[in-house]
CSV table of C-alpha atoms in Angstrom, one decimal:
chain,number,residue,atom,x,y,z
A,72,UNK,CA,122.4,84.9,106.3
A,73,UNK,CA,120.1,85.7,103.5
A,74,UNK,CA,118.0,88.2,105.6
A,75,UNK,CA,121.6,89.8,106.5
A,76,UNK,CA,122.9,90.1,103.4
A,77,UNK,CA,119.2,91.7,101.7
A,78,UNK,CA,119.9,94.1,104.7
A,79,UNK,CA,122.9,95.5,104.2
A,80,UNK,CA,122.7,95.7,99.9
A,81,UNK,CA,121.7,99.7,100.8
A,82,UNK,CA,124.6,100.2,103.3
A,83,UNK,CA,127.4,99.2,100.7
A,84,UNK,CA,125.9,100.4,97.6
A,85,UNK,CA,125.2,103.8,99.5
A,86,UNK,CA,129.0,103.8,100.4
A,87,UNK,CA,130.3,102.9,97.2
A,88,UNK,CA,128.1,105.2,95.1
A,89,UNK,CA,129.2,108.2,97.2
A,90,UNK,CA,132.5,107.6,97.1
A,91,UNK,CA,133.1,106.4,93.4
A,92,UNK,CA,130.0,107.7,91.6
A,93,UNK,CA,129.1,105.2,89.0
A,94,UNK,CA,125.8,103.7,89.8
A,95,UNK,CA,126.0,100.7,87.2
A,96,UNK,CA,129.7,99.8,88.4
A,97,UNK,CA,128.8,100.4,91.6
A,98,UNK,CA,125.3,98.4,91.8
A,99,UNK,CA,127.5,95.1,89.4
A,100,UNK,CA,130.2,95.0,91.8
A,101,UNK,CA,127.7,94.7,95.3
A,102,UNK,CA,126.4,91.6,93.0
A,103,UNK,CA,130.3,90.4,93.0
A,104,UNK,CA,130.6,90.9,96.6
A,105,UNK,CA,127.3,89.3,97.6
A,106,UNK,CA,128.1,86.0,95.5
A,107,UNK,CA,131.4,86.2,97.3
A,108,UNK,CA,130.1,86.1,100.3
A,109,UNK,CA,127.3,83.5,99.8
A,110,UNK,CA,130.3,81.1,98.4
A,111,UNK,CA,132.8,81.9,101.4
A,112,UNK,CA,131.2,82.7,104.5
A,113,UNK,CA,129.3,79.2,104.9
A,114,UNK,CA,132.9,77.2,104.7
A,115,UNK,CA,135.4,80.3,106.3
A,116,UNK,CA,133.0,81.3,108.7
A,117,UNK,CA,130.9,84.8,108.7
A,118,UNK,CA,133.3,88.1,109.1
A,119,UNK,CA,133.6,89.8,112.4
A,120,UNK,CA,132.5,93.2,110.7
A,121,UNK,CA,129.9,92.0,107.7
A,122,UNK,CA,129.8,95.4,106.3
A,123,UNK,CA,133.3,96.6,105.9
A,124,UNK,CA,134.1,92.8,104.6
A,125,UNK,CA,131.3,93.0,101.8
A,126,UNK,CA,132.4,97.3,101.1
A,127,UNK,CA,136.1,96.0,100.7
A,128,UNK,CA,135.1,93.1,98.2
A,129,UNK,CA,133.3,95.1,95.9
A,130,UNK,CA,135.8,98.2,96.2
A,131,UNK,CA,138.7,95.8,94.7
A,132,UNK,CA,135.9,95.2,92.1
A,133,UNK,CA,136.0,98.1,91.4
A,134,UNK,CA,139.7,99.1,91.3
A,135,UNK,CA,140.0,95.6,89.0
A,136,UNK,CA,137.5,96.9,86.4
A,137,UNK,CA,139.1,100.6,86.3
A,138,UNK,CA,142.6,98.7,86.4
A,139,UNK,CA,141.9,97.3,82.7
A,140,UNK,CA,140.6,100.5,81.2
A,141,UNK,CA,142.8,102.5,78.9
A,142,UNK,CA,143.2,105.7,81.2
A,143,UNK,CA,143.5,103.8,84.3
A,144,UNK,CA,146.6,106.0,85.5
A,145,UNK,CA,145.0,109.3,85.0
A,146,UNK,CA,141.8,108.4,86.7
A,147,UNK,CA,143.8,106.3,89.9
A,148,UNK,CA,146.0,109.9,90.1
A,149,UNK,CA,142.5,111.5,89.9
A,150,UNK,CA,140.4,110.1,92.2
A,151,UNK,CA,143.3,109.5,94.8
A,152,UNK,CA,143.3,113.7,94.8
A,153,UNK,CA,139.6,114.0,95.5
A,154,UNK,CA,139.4,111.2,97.6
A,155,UNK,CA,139.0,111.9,101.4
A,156,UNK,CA,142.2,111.2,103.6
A,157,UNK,CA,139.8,109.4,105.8
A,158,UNK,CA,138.0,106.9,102.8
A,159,UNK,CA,141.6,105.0,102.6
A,160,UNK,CA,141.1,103.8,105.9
A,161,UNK,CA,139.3,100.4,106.7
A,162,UNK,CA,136.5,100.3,108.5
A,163,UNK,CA,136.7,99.5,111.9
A,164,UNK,CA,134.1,98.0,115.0
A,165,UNK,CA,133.4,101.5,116.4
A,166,UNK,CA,132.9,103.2,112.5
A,167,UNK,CA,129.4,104.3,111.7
A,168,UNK,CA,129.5,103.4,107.9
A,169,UNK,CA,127.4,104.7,106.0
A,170,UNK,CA,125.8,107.8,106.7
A,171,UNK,CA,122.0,107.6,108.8
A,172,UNK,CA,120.4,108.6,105.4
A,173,UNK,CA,122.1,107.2,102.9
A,174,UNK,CA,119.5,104.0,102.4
A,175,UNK,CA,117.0,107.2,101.7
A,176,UNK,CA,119.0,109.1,99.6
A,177,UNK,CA,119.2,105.8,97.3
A,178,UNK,CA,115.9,105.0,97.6
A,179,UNK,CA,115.1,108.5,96.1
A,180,UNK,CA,118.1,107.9,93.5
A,181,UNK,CA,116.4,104.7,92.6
A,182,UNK,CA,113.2,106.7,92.2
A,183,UNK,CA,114.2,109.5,89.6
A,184,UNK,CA,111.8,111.1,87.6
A,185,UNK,CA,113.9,110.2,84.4
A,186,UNK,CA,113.0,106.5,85.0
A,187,UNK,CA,109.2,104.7,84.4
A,188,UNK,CA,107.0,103.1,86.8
A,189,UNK,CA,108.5,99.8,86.3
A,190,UNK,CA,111.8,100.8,86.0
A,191,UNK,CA,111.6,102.7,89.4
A,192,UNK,CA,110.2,99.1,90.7
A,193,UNK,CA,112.7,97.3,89.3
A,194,UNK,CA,115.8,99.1,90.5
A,195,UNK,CA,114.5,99.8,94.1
A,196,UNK,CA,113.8,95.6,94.5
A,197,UNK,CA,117.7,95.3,93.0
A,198,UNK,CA,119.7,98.6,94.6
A,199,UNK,CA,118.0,98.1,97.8
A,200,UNK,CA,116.4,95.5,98.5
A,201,UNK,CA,118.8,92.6,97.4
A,202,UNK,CA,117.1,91.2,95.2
A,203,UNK,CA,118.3,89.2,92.1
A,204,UNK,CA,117.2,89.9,88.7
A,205,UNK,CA,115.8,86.4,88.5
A,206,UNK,CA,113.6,87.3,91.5
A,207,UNK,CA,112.6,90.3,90.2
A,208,UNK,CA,112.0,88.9,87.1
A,209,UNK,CA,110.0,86.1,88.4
A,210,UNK,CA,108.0,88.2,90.6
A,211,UNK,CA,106.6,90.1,87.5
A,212,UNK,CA,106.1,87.2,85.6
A,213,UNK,CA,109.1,88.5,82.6
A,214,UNK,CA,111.8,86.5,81.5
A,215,UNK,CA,115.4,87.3,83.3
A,216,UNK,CA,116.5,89.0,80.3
A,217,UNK,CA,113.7,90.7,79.7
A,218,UNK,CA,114.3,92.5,83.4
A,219,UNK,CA,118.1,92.6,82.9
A,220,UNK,CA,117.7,94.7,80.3
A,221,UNK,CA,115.4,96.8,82.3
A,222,UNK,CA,117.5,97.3,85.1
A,223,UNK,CA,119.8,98.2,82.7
A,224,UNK,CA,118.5,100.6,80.8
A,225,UNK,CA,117.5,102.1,83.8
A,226,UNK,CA,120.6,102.7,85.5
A,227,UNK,CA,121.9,104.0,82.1
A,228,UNK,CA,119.0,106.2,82.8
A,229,UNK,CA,119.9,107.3,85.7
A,230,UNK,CA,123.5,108.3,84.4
A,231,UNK,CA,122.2,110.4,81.6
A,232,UNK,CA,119.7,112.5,83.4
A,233,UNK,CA,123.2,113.9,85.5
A,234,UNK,CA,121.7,112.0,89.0
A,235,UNK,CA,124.0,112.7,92.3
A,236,UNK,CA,124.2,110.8,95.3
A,237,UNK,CA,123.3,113.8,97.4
A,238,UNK,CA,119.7,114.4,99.1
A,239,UNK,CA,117.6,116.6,97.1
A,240,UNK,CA,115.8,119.4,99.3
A,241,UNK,CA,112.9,121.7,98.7
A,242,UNK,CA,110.3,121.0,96.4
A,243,UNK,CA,112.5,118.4,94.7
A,244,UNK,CA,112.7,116.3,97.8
A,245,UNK,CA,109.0,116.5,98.6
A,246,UNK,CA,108.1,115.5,95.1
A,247,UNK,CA,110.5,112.2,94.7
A,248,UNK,CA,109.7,111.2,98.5
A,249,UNK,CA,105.9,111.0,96.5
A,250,UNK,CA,107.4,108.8,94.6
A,251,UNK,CA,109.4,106.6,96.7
A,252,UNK,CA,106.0,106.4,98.6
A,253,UNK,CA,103.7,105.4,95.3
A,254,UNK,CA,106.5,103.1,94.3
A,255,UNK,CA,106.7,100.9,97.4
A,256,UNK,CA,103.0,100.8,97.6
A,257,UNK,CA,103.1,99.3,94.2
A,258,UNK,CA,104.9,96.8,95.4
A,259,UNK,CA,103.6,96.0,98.2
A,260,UNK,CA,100.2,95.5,96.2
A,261,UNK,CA,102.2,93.7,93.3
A,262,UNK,CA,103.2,91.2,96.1
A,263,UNK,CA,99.6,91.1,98.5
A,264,UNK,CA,97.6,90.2,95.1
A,265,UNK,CA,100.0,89.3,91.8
A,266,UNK,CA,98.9,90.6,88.4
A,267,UNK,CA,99.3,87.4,87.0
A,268,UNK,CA,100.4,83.9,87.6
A,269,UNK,CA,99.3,80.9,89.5
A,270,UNK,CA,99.6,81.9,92.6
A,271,UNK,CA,97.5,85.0,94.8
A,272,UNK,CA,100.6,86.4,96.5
A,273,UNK,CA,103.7,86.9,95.9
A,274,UNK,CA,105.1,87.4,100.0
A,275,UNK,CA,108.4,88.3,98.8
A,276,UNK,CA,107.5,91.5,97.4
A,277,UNK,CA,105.2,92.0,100.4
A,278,UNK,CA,107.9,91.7,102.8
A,279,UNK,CA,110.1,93.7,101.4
A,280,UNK,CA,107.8,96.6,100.6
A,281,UNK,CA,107.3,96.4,104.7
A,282,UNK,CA,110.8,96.3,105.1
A,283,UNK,CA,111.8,99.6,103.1
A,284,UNK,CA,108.8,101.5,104.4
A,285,UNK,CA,109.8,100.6,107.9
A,286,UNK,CA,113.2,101.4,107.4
A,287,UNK,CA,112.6,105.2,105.8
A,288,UNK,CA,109.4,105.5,108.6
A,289,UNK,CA,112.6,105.4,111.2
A,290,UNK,CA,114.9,107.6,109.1
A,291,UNK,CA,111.7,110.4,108.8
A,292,UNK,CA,109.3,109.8,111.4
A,293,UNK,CA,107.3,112.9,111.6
A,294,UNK,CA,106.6,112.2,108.0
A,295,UNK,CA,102.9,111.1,108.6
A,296,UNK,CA,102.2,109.7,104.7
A,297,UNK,CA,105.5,107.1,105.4
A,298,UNK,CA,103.9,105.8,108.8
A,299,UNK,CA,100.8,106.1,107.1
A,300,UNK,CA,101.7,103.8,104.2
A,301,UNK,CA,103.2,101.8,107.1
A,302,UNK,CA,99.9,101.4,108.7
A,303,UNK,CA,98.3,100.4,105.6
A,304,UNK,CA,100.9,97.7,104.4
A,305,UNK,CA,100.8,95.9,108.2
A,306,UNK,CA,96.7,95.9,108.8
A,307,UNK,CA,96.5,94.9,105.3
A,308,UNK,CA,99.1,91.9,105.2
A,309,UNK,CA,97.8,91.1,108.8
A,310,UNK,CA,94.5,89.2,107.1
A,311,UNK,CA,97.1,86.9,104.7
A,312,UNK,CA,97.0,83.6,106.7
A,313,UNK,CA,93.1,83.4,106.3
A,314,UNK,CA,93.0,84.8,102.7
A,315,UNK,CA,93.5,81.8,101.0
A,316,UNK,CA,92.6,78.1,101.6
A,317,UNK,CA,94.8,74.9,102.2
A,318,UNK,CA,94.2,74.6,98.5
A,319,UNK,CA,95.8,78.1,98.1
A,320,UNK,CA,91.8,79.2,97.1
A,321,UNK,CA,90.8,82.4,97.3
A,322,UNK,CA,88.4,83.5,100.3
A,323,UNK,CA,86.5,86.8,100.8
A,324,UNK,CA,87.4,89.1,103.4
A,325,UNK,CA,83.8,88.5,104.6
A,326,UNK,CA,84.2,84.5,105.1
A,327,UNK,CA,87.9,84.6,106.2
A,328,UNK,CA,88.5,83.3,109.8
A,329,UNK,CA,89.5,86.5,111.8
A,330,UNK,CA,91.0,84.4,114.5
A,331,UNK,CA,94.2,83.5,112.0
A,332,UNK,CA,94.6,87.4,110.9
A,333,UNK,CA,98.1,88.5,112.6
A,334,UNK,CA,97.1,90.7,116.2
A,335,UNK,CA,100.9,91.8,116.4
A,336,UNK,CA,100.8,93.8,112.9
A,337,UNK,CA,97.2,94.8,113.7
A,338,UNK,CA,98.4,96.6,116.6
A,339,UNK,CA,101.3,98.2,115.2
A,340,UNK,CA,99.3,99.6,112.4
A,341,UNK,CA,96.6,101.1,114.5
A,342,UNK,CA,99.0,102.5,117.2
A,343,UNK,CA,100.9,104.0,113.8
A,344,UNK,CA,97.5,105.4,112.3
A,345,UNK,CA,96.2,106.6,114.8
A,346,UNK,CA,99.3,108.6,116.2
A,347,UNK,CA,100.0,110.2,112.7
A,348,UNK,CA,95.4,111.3,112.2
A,349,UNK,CA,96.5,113.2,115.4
A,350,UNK,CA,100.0,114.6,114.8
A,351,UNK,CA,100.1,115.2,110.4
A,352,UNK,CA,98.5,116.3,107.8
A,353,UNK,CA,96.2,114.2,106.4
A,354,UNK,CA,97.1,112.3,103.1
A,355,UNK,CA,95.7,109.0,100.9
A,356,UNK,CA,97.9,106.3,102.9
A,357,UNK,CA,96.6,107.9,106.4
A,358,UNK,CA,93.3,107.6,105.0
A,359,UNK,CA,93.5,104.3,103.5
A,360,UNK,CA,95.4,102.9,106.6
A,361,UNK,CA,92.4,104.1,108.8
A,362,UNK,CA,89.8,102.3,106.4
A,363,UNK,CA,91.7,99.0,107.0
A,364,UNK,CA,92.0,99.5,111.0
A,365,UNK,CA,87.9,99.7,110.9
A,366,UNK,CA,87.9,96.6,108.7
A,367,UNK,CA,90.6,94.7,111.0
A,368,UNK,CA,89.4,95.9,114.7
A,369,UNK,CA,85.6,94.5,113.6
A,370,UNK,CA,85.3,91.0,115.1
A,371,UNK,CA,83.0,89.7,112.8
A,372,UNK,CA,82.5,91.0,109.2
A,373,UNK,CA,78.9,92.0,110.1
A,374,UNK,CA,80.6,94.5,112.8
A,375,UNK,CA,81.9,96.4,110.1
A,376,UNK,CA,81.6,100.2,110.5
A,377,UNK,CA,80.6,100.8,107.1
A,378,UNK,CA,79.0,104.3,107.4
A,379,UNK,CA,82.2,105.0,109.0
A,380,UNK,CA,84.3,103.7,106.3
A,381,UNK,CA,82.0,105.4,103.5
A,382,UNK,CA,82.9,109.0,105.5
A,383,UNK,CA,86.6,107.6,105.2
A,384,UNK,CA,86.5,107.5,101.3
A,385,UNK,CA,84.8,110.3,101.1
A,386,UNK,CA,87.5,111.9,102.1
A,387,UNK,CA,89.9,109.8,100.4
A,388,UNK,CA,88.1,110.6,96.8
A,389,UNK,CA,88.7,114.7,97.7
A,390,UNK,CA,92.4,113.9,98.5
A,391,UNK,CA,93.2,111.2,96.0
A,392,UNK,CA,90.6,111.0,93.2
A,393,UNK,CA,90.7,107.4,90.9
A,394,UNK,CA,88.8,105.4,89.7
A,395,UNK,CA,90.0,102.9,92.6
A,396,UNK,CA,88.7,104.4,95.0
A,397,UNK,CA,85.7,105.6,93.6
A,398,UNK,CA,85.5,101.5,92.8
A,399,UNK,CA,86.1,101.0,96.7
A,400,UNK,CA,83.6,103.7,97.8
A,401,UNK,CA,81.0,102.0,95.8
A,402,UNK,CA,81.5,98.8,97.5
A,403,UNK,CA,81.4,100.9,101.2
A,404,UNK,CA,78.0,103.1,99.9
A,405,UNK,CA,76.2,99.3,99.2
A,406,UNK,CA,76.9,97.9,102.7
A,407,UNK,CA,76.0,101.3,104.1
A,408,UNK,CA,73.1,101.9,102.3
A,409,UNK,CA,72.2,98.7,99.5
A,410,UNK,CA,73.4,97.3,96.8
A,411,UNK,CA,71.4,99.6,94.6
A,412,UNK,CA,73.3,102.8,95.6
A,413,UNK,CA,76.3,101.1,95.1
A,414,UNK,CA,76.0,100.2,91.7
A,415,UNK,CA,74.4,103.6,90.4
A,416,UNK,CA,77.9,105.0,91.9
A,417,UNK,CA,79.6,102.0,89.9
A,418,UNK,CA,77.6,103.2,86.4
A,419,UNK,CA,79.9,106.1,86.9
A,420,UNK,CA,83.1,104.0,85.9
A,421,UNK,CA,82.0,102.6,82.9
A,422,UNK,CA,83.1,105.2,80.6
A,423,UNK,CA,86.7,105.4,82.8
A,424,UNK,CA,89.0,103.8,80.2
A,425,UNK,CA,91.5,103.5,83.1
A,426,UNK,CA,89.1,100.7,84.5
A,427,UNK,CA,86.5,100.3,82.2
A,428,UNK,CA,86.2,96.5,81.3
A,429,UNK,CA,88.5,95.6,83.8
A,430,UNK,CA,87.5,92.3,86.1
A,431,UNK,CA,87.7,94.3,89.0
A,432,UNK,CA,85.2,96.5,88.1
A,433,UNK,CA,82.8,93.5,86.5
A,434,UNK,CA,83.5,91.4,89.9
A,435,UNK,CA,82.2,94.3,92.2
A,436,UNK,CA,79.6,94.6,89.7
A,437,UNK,CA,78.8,91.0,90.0
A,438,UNK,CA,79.1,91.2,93.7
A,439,UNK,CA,76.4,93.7,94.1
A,440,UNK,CA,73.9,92.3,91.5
A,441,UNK,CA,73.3,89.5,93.5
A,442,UNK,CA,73.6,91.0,96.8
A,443,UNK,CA,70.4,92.9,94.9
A,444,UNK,CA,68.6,89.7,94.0
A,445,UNK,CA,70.0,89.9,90.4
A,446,UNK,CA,70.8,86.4,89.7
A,447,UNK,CA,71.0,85.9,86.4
A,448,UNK,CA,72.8,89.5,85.6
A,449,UNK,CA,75.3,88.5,88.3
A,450,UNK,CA,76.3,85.4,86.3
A,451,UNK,CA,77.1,87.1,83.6
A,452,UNK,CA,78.6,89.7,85.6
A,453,UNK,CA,80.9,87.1,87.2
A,454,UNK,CA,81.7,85.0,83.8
A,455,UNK,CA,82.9,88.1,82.4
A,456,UNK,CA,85.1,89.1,85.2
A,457,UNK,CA,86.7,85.2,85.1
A,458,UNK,CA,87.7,85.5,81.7
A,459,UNK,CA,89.2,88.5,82.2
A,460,UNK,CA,91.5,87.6,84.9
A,461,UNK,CA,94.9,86.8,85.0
A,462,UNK,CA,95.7,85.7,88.5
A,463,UNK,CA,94.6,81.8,88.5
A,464,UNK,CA,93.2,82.0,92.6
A,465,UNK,CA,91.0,85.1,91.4
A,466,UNK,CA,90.1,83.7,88.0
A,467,UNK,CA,89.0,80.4,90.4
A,468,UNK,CA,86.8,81.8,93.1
A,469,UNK,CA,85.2,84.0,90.1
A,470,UNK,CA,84.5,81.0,88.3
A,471,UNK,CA,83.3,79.3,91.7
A,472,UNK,CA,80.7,82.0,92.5
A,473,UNK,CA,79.3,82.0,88.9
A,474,UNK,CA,79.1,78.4,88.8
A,475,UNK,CA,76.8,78.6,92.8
A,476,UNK,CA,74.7,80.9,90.8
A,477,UNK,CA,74.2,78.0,88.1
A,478,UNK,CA,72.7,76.2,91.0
């Protein structure tokens, strides 16, 4: 019921947002409904149209809350006149509620320039992916009032930058598709390796990241950066069931056992990659998705294409330049051609505030020191990057190789 439910947030909030037009109202009274329906449909039994039942709860929300404000007369006599004929109707088996893009178009509402990072983050795991402000909340390691507050303030946001529920087009649309894009690859990385906390992943965040991406991938599929960022999210969260231990331990994508990685997503991703290389223009998730079908098609890790991968972020750098992926490439130029290339490449972050000091960067660094024979700068390397992160499963296998070196 759950996985129903999280499913059909978008549909009813779509429908009520179109038709009544205040997002905060709108977004509290699916809430209402979706409470309503956890408490009832296990004892009355599940409602032969789920949609229309859970659209008609939260529209007599709605008509309650505007029933105890002071104007409520004017605004019923109002909205009754602009109101479609056709909206007063129930809906029926044979309706097609909502409308094919309206899951998009509040994606992209969700995603308004007006609104930060996080904020964006927040309301697109709340608006439309179901979940509860606790979850979010827990998922980013913030108390729940901390991220009630910033759902709120967001959707306040949202109200005072004049936002419509009405597809943008031209160069409007192009640019906040970008950002629906970035945004659910944020999450998606958010849940495949946590910023902080005790544990590596965080599969909730992961799966739903999949689940939106897949979702807009069918409502624009000639868009070749969605099924790209498709590709990416499925050959990446393919390797989870070998990247950590019984113990919940971190292990290398080198040492993990390649039998447990998940053939069905690989598959998918690589059929999606390499259809959109062919058919689209090439962008930073295409690329990035083709770099992790090399990694996940190799049988062993010593099959790697490596040269073929450095080629891949060479590219990637001219499309999409950061420090990331200059961090990446450096990794990809050591197994192609030594350790030593790799970390004269790696000097060139250091005076990158975006990463510099970061354990990332001091792990790589690490990394290729000894695979250079370094030892003892390795240690150091290593120690460094330990106390510097915040995830407990990295912080442990950081820890774990420093103390082999000790040896």
């Amino acid at each position: 019921m759950q996985d129903l439910l999280r499913g059909l947030v978008p549909q009813v909030l779509s429908v009520l947002v179109r038709r009544y037009g205040d997002f905060d109202a709108c977004e509290d009274a699916v809430q209402e409904a979706l409470l309503a329906a956890v408490v009832q449909w296990p004892e009355q039994g599940m409602p032969d149209f789920p949609l229309a039942w859970l659209i008609t709860v939260a529209s007599r929300r709605l008509t309650d809350l505007r029933r105890s404000e002071a104007a409520r007369q004017k605004r019923e006599v109002n909205s009754a006149a602009l109101t479609p004929r056709d909206e007063f109707v129930a809906a029926g088996p044979g309706d097609d509620l909502p409308h094919g893009d309206d899951t998009l178009i509040l994606l992209l509402l969700c995603c308004h320039p007006a609104l930060s990072r996080p904020a964006q983050m927040a309301l697109t795991l709340r608006a439309v992916g179901g979940l509860t402000t606790a979850q979010i909340a827990s998922a980013f390691m913030v108390p729940d009032a901390t991220m009630s507050q910033r759902i709120s303030r967001a959707k306040r946001q949202i109200k005072a930058a004049g936002a419509t529920f009405q597809m943008p087009t031209g160069a409007d649309l192009h640019e906040r598709l970008r950002v629906v894009r970035h945004v659910l690859y944020l999450i998606f990385n958010e849940g495949y390796t946590a910023t902080s906390g005790p544990d590596l992943r965080r599969p909730d965040l992961t799966r739903e990241a999949i689940r939106l991406t897949r979702e807009i991938h069918r409502l624009l599929p000639d868009d070749g950066e969605v099924a790209g960022l498709l590709a990416l999210m499925l050959l990446t969260d393919a390797r989870s069931p070998a990247r950590t231990g019984p113990d919940g331990a971190l292990i290398a994508l080198a040492d993990q056992d390649r039998s447990r990685w998940n053939q069905d997503q690989i598959a998918e991703g690589v059929h999606l990659v390499t259809g959109t290389l062919s058919n689209a223009p090439i962008g930073p998730y295409q690329l990035q998705a083709a770099i992790a079908a090399l990694h996940d098609e190799a049988e062993r890790a010593e099959d790697t294409d490596w040269p073929q991968i450095l080629v891949l972020y060479d590219l990637l750098e001219q499309v999409w330049p950061n420090p990331v992926v200059r961090l990446n490439k450096a990794v990809a130029l050591a197994m192609a051609h030594g350790p030593r290339r790799g970390l004269e490449l790696l000097a060139t972050l250091d005076s990158d505030e975006r990463l510099a000091g970061s354990h990332r960067l001091l792990a790589v660094r690490a990394h290729l020191l000894e695979l250079a024979g370094d030892r003892r700068a390795a240690l150091e390397a290593y120690e460094a990057a330990a106390r510097r992160a915040t995830n407990l499963p990295e912080r442990r296998y950081l820890e774990a190789r420093a103390t082999r070196l000790h040896e």
